[in-house]
């Protein structure tokens, strides 16, 4: 999804306005454009186990120049299936991704998800999605946030995902999908976040 964002800077009364335009892309296409534009509310924090009082705050500051060994590339983004080393709670998975200048995978549309499912994911099981919390219990996907702080309502226009259960700001802030399962591929199951699931990391290249 590409949106053109233009910002007018008033240089002076005599010189008029300088207009700076840039492509805005909500993830899934390389670079950090579209990341960190929709901050998580302050009350979005986990409640249970290793995720208690935690929320994603990491920002990529040194993007990969190219995909490392074991990572797979698609349209300027590197993906890695951490599940090959076992399952992880949400926080542990996100922090491992962060150490590699990445986040837990946030699908920006169905085409991207299906490519990751067939080319990156290695197990037919549950995988964490990089969406995280809502301000209050809801099944409205437009009210969901993400660890990448992307604009989820814009993502939802193409992803068309469903929430099988309410997502809230602390008790059940996490959600997961099931690889190769038509019922749970785009309908997400809620979780507390301390459970161990598969993790795919996504790292936009700089």
Coordinates of C-alpha atoms in Angstrom, one line a residue:
X1 CA 0.0 0.0 0.0
X2 CA 1.6 3.2 -1.1
X3 CA 0.4 6.5 0.0
X4 CA 1.9 9.9 -1.0
X5 CA 2.5 12.0 2.1
X6 CA 3.3 15.7 1.3
X7 CA 4.5 18.2 3.9
X8 CA 4.5 21.9 3.3
X9 CA 7.3 23.9 5.0
X10 CA 6.9 27.6 5.0
X11 CA 10.4 28.9 4.1
X12 CA 9.5 32.6 4.3
X13 CA 7.0 35.1 3.1
X14 CA 9.1 36.0 0.1
X15 CA 10.2 32.5 -0.9
X16 CA 6.7 30.9 -0.5
X17 CA 6.3 27.3 0.4
X18 CA 8.6 24.3 -0.2
X19 CA 6.7 21.1 -0.7
X20 CA 8.5 17.8 0.2
X21 CA 6.8 14.6 -1.0
X22 CA 7.8 11.0 -0.2
X23 CA 6.3 7.6 -0.8
X24 CA 4.7 6.2 2.3
X25 CA 4.6 2.4 2.3
X26 CA 3.0 0.4 5.1
X27 CA 5.8 -2.2 5.5
X28 CA 6.2 -5.2 3.4
X29 CA 8.4 -3.4 0.8
X30 CA 11.7 -2.6 2.3
X31 CA 12.9 0.5 4.1
X32 CA 11.4 1.9 7.3
X33 CA 8.7 4.1 5.6
X34 CA 5.4 3.3 7.3
X35 CA 7.0 2.0 10.5
X36 CA 6.5 3.8 13.8
X37 CA 3.7 6.1 12.7
X38 CA 1.0 4.9 15.1
X39 CA 2.3 4.6 18.7
X40 CA 0.9 2.1 21.1
X41 CA -1.3 3.6 23.8
X42 CA 0.3 3.9 27.2
X43 CA -2.0 1.3 28.8
X44 CA -1.0 -1.4 26.2
X45 CA 1.1 -3.7 28.4
X46 CA 1.0 -7.4 29.0
X47 CA -0.2 -8.9 32.2
X48 CA 1.0 -12.5 32.5
X49 CA 4.3 -14.2 33.0
X50 CA 7.2 -13.0 30.9
X51 CA 5.1 -10.3 29.2
X52 CA 3.8 -8.7 32.5
X53 CA 4.0 -4.9 32.3
X54 CA 5.8 -5.1 28.9
X55 CA 5.0 -3.6 25.5
X56 CA 7.0 -3.3 22.3
X57 CA 9.2 -0.2 22.2
X58 CA 12.1 -1.2 20.0
X59 CA 12.8 0.8 16.8
X60 CA 15.1 -0.5 14.1
X61 CA 18.1 1.9 13.9
X62 CA 20.5 -0.1 11.7
X63 CA 18.6 -1.9 9.0
X64 CA 20.2 -4.9 7.3
X65 CA 22.0 -4.1 4.1
X66 CA 21.2 -7.6 2.8
X67 CA 19.7 -10.8 4.1
X68 CA 22.0 -12.9 6.3
X69 CA 22.4 -16.6 6.0
X70 CA 19.2 -18.4 6.7
X71 CA 17.0 -15.3 6.0
X72 CA 14.8 -15.2 2.9
X73 CA 14.3 -12.0 0.9
X74 CA 11.1 -10.7 -0.7
X75 CA 10.6 -7.2 -2.0
X76 CA 13.3 -5.6 0.1
X77 CA 12.4 -7.4 3.4
X78 CA 14.3 -10.3 5.0
X79 CA 12.4 -13.0 6.9
X80 CA 13.6 -15.6 9.3
X81 CA 11.7 -18.6 10.9
X82 CA 12.9 -18.6 14.5
X83 CA 10.6 -21.7 15.0
X84 CA 13.5 -23.9 13.7
X85 CA 15.1 -23.3 17.2
X86 CA 11.8 -23.9 19.1
X87 CA 8.8 -21.9 20.1
X88 CA 8.9 -18.7 22.2
X89 CA 6.7 -16.5 24.3
X90 CA 5.8 -13.3 22.5
X91 CA 8.2 -11.0 24.3
X92 CA 11.2 -13.4 23.9
X93 CA 10.4 -13.8 20.2
X94 CA 10.1 -10.0 19.7
X95 CA 13.3 -9.3 21.5
X96 CA 15.2 -11.9 19.5
X97 CA 14.0 -10.3 16.4
X98 CA 15.0 -6.9 17.8
X99 CA 18.5 -8.1 18.3
X100 CA 18.6 -8.7 14.5
X101 CA 17.1 -5.3 13.6
X102 CA 13.7 -6.9 13.0
X103 CA 10.2 -7.3 14.5
X104 CA 7.8 -10.2 14.7
X105 CA 6.2 -10.5 11.2
X106 CA 3.2 -8.1 10.5
X107 CA 1.5 -9.2 7.2
X108 CA 0.6 -6.2 5.2
X109 CA -1.7 -8.1 2.8
X110 CA -2.7 -11.6 2.1
X111 CA -0.2 -12.1 -0.7
X112 CA 2.7 -11.3 1.6
X113 CA 1.3 -13.6 4.3
X114 CA 0.9 -16.5 1.9
X115 CA 4.4 -16.1 0.6
X116 CA 5.8 -16.1 4.1
X117 CA 3.6 -19.1 5.0
X118 CA 4.9 -21.2 2.1
X119 CA 8.5 -20.0 1.9
X120 CA 9.5 -19.1 5.4
X121 CA 7.4 -20.9 8.0
X122 CA 8.6 -24.4 8.5
X123 CA 6.0 -26.0 10.9
X124 CA 2.3 -26.5 10.6
X125 CA 1.4 -24.9 13.9
X126 CA 0.6 -21.6 15.6
X127 CA 2.7 -18.5 14.9
X128 CA 2.6 -15.2 16.6
X129 CA 1.5 -12.3 14.5
X130 CA 3.2 -8.9 15.1
X131 CA -0.1 -7.2 16.1
X132 CA -0.3 -6.1 19.7
X133 CA -3.1 -4.9 21.9
X134 CA -6.1 -2.6 21.6
X135 CA -7.2 0.2 23.9
X136 CA -10.1 -2.0 25.2
X137 CA -11.6 -5.3 24.4
X138 CA -12.6 -5.4 20.8
X139 CA -13.0 -7.6 17.7
X140 CA -12.7 -4.6 15.4
X141 CA -9.4 -5.0 13.6
X142 CA -9.2 -1.3 12.9
X143 CA -8.7 -0.7 16.6
X144 CA -5.6 -3.0 16.8
X145 CA -2.0 -1.8 17.1
X146 CA 1.3 -3.5 16.1
X147 CA 4.8 -3.9 17.4
X148 CA 6.0 -2.1 14.2
X149 CA 3.6 0.8 15.0
X150 CA 2.3 0.7 11.4
X151 CA -1.1 2.0 10.5
X152 CA -3.2 -1.1 11.1
X153 CA -6.4 0.3 9.7
X154 CA -4.6 0.9 6.3
X155 CA -3.1 -2.6 6.5
X156 CA -6.6 -4.1 7.2
X157 CA -7.9 -2.7 3.9
X158 CA -5.9 -5.4 2.1
X159 CA -5.4 -8.0 4.8
X160 CA -9.1 -8.3 5.7
X161 CA -8.2 -10.3 8.9
X162 CA -10.7 -11.3 11.5
X163 CA -10.4 -11.6 15.3
X164 CA -11.9 -14.8 16.6
X165 CA -11.9 -13.4 20.2
X166 CA -11.6 -9.9 21.7
X167 CA -8.2 -8.4 21.9
X168 CA -7.5 -6.0 24.8
X169 CA -4.8 -3.8 26.2
X170 CA -3.3 -6.2 28.8
X171 CA -4.9 -9.5 29.5
X172 CA -5.0 -10.9 26.0
X173 CA -3.0 -8.4 23.8
X174 CA -1.5 -11.0 21.5
X175 CA -2.8 -13.0 18.5
X176 CA -1.7 -15.9 16.4
X177 CA -2.4 -17.6 13.1
X178 CA -2.0 -21.2 12.1
X179 CA 0.1 -22.2 9.1
X180 CA -1.7 -24.2 6.4
X181 CA -5.0 -24.0 8.2
X182 CA -7.8 -22.4 6.1
X183 CA -9.9 -21.6 9.2
X184 CA -7.1 -19.9 11.2
X185 CA -5.0 -18.4 8.4
X186 CA -6.7 -15.0 8.5
X187 CA -8.8 -15.4 11.6
X188 CA -6.6 -14.8 14.6
X189 CA -6.8 -16.6 18.0
X190 CA -6.2 -14.4 21.0
X191 CA -3.4 -15.2 23.6
X192 CA -2.0 -13.8 26.8
X193 CA 1.5 -13.7 25.3
X194 CA 3.4 -15.9 27.8
X195 CA 2.6 -19.0 25.8
X196 CA 5.2 -20.4 23.5
X197 CA 4.5 -20.2 19.7
X198 CA 6.4 -20.0 16.5
X199 CA 8.0 -16.7 15.5
X200 CA 8.9 -15.3 12.1
X201 CA 11.0 -12.1 12.1
X202 CA 10.8 -9.4 9.4
X203 CA 13.7 -7.1 8.8
X204 CA 13.3 -4.3 6.2
X205 CA 16.5 -3.7 4.4
X206 CA 18.0 -0.2 4.5

